[in-house]
Short mmCIF file of C-alpha atoms in Angstrom, two decimals:
data_model
loop_
_atom_site.label_atom_id
_atom_site.label_comp_id
_atom_site.label_asym_id
_atom_site.label_seq_id
_atom_site.Cartn_x
_atom_site.Cartn_y
_atom_site.Cartn_z
CA MET V 975 23.90 34.44 94.01
CA ARG V 976 26.81 32.61 95.55
CA GLY V 977 30.37 33.75 94.95
CA ILE V 978 29.62 37.44 94.37
CA PRO V 979 31.27 39.65 96.98
CA VAL V 980 29.05 42.12 98.81
CA ALA V 981 31.49 44.98 98.24
CA SER V 982 32.30 45.52 94.60
CA MET V 983 34.41 47.79 92.48
CA VAL V 984 34.26 48.54 88.78
CA ILE V 985 37.56 48.56 86.91
CA GLY V 986 37.50 50.41 83.60
CA ILE V 987 40.27 50.09 81.04
CA ALA V 988 40.79 52.78 78.41
CA SER V 989 44.06 53.73 76.76
CA ALA V 990 43.03 57.14 75.43
CA PRO V 991 42.45 60.15 77.73
CA ALA V 992 39.14 60.94 76.00
CA ALA V 993 37.92 57.40 76.64
CA ARG V 994 38.99 57.65 80.31
CA ARG V 995 37.01 60.89 80.65
CA GLN V 996 33.97 59.22 79.12
CA LEU V 997 34.34 56.26 81.50
CA ALA V 998 34.58 58.64 84.47
CA GLN V 999 31.32 60.28 83.39
CA LEU V 1000 29.61 56.92 83.00
CA LEU V 1001 30.90 55.59 86.33
CA GLY V 1002 30.45 58.83 88.28
CA GLY V 1003 27.56 57.45 90.33
CA THR V 1004 29.36 54.20 91.11
CA GLU V 1005 30.37 53.73 94.74
CA ALA V 1006 33.91 52.62 93.87
CA PHE V 1007 35.69 52.56 90.55
CA LEU V 1008 39.19 52.52 89.12
CA ILE V 1009 40.16 53.63 85.64
CA VAL V 1010 43.45 52.37 84.23
CA SER V 1011 45.03 52.59 80.80
CA SER V 1012 45.94 48.92 80.32
CA VAL V 1013 45.16 45.40 81.46
CA ASP V 1014 48.66 45.25 82.97
CA GLN V 1015 47.88 48.25 85.19
CA ALA V 1016 44.68 46.55 86.35
CA ARG V 1017 46.59 43.37 87.16
CA GLU V 1018 49.24 45.36 89.02
CA PHE V 1019 46.53 47.03 91.10
CA LEU V 1020 45.03 43.65 91.87
CA GLY V 1021 48.38 42.43 93.16
CA GLY V 1022 49.83 40.94 90.00
CA ALA V 1023 47.12 38.29 89.84
CA GLU V 1024 47.02 36.10 86.77
CA THR V 1025 43.72 35.85 84.94
CA PRO V 1026 41.60 33.28 86.83
CA THR V 1027 40.92 30.11 84.91
CA THR V 1028 38.53 28.32 87.26
CA GLU V 1029 36.03 29.38 89.91
CA ALA V 1030 38.48 28.18 92.57
CA ASP V 1031 41.03 30.74 91.30
CA VAL V 1032 38.65 33.68 91.74
CA ARG V 1033 39.51 35.69 94.84
CA PRO V 1034 37.18 38.38 96.12
CA VAL V 1035 38.71 41.83 95.86
CA GLU V 1036 37.96 44.32 98.61
CA ALA V 1037 36.39 47.48 97.21
CA VAL V 1038 38.43 50.65 97.47
CA PRO V 1039 36.43 53.83 97.93
CA VAL V 1040 36.97 56.43 95.22
CA ASP V 1041 38.67 58.72 97.71
CA GLY V 1042 40.74 55.96 99.32
CA ALA V 1043 44.18 54.70 98.50
CA PRO V 1044 44.64 51.26 96.92
CA GLY V 1045 45.72 48.73 99.50
CA ALA V 1046 44.79 50.90 102.47
CA ALA V 1047 43.32 49.15 105.48
CA ALA V 1048 39.58 49.61 105.77
CA ALA V 1049 39.51 50.71 109.40
CA ALA V 1050 36.50 52.62 110.67
CA PRO V 1051 37.61 56.24 110.62
CA ALA V 1052 37.03 58.48 113.59
CA PRO V 1053 34.58 61.26 112.87
CA ALA V 1054 36.64 63.96 111.24
CA PRO V 1055 35.87 67.64 111.39
CA ALA V 1056 34.06 68.75 108.30
CA LEU V 1057 34.98 71.41 105.82
CA THR V 1058 31.94 73.62 105.39
CA VAL V 1059 31.01 76.44 103.06
CA ASP V 1060 28.80 79.31 104.09
CA SER V 1061 27.20 80.30 100.79
CA ASP V 1062 25.54 83.42 102.20
CA ARG V 1063 28.90 84.88 103.23
CA ARG V 1064 30.90 82.98 100.60
CA VAL V 1065 33.46 81.59 103.05
CA ALA V 1066 35.01 78.17 103.64
CA ARG V 1067 35.21 77.09 107.27
CA TRP V 1068 37.49 74.51 108.90
CA LEU V 1069 37.21 74.12 112.68
CA ASP V 1070 37.24 77.69 114.03
CA ARG V 1071 38.93 79.28 111.01
CA GLU V 1072 37.42 80.61 107.81
CA ILE V 1073 38.59 82.14 104.57
CA GLU V 1074 36.81 84.13 101.89
CA LEU V 1075 36.10 82.61 98.49
CA THR V 1076 35.53 84.19 95.09
CA ARG V 1077 32.37 83.22 93.22
CA LEU V 1078 34.23 80.71 91.05
CA GLU V 1079 36.10 79.21 94.02
CA HIS V 1080 32.84 78.94 95.96
CA ASP V 1081 30.93 77.29 93.11
CA LEU V 1082 33.71 74.84 92.23
CA LEU V 1083 34.28 73.86 95.88
CA LEU V 1084 30.53 73.36 96.38
CA CYS V 1085 30.44 70.99 93.40
CA LEU V 1086 33.30 68.92 94.78
CA MET V 1087 31.83 68.93 98.31
CA GLY V 1088 28.46 67.76 96.99
CA ALA V 1089 29.97 64.34 96.30
CA PRO V 1090 33.27 63.92 98.20
CA GLY V 1091 35.51 61.35 96.59
CA ARG V 1092 33.56 61.44 93.35
CA VAL V 1093 35.51 62.45 90.28
CA TRP V 1094 34.12 65.52 88.55
CA THR V 1095 35.18 65.67 84.91
CA TYR V 1096 36.56 68.90 83.48
CA GLU V 1097 33.53 69.15 81.20
CA ARG V 1098 30.99 68.70 83.97
CA LEU V 1099 32.72 71.19 86.29
CA HIS V 1100 33.05 73.76 83.53
CA LEU V 1101 29.37 73.46 82.66
CA LYS V 1102 28.28 73.68 86.31
CA VAL V 1103 30.64 76.50 87.42
CA TRP V 1104 31.20 78.58 84.28
CA GLY V 1105 27.89 77.73 82.61
CA ASN V 1106 29.42 76.75 79.28
CA LYS V 1107 31.20 73.85 77.62
CA HIS V 1108 34.81 73.13 78.49
CA LEU V 1109 37.04 74.22 75.65
CA GLY V 1110 40.79 74.29 75.32
CA ARG V 1111 43.36 73.47 77.94
CA GLY V 1112 41.35 74.39 81.01
CA SER V 1113 43.86 76.82 82.51
CA ASP V 1114 40.94 78.78 83.98
CA MET V 1115 39.83 75.77 85.99
CA HIS V 1116 43.35 74.83 87.07
CA SER V 1117 43.90 78.39 88.26
CA VAL V 1118 40.77 78.28 90.44
CA VAL V 1119 41.72 74.86 91.83
CA ARG V 1120 45.23 76.12 92.64
CA ARG V 1121 43.74 79.08 94.57
CA ILE V 1122 41.35 76.82 96.49
CA ARG V 1123 44.21 74.47 97.39
CA ARG V 1124 46.22 77.41 98.76
CA LYS V 1125 43.22 78.56 100.81
CA LEU V 1126 42.61 75.05 102.19
CA ALA V 1127 46.29 74.91 103.16
CA THR V 1128 45.93 78.29 104.91
CA LEU V 1129 43.08 76.78 106.94
CA ASP V 1130 45.20 73.66 107.68
CA ALA V 1131 42.22 71.63 106.44
CA SER V 1132 42.76 67.94 105.88
CA ALA V 1133 40.46 68.07 102.85
CA THR V 1134 42.37 68.29 99.58
CA ILE V 1135 41.54 68.54 95.91
CA ASP V 1136 43.08 65.67 93.98
CA SER V 1137 43.72 65.81 90.25
CA VAL V 1138 42.69 62.79 88.25
CA ARG V 1139 44.98 63.09 85.26
CA GLY V 1140 43.16 63.54 81.98
CA VAL V 1141 39.77 63.33 83.70
CA GLY V 1142 39.09 66.00 86.32
CA PHE V 1143 39.16 66.63 90.08
CA ARG V 1144 37.79 65.19 93.31
CA LEU V 1145 37.63 66.30 96.93
CA ALA V 1146 39.45 63.96 99.28
CA SER V 1147 39.69 63.98 103.06
CA ALA V 1148 42.92 63.00 104.74
#
């Protein structure tokens, strides 16, 4: 099929937070996706491009990995040291340093590490870590994420936990 770029990205548009969460769940297995709240935001991301009217106006768009930044150069990264979790001892390890984790910190970090760059919705994380449905404002989850972020900073790890507003969290490597 001529004209279809090899690398592709799905752009989802949903104005309501609940619809964005649902899109994130549906697109969770997609290699690269972007969720925006309006067509204007999508156009801005694509460089202010007008809607193509003919095949000649269609420009291939380079895919942006979920954990990458829009517009970042796609250079081959040098192998980075990996953040690891020792589940037997319940510790996170970065280079030659390690830090203890609580059960909730351990389980949440393992979820995020299982698919780096992938957005985990609040609902999915709550079900996987707490074993029940996500209800309310999610202050329990935000508290655990805040503690993990502090511990990662203590380790000087380049891995970070990014918030995806209204959707959930993802593990990103710097």
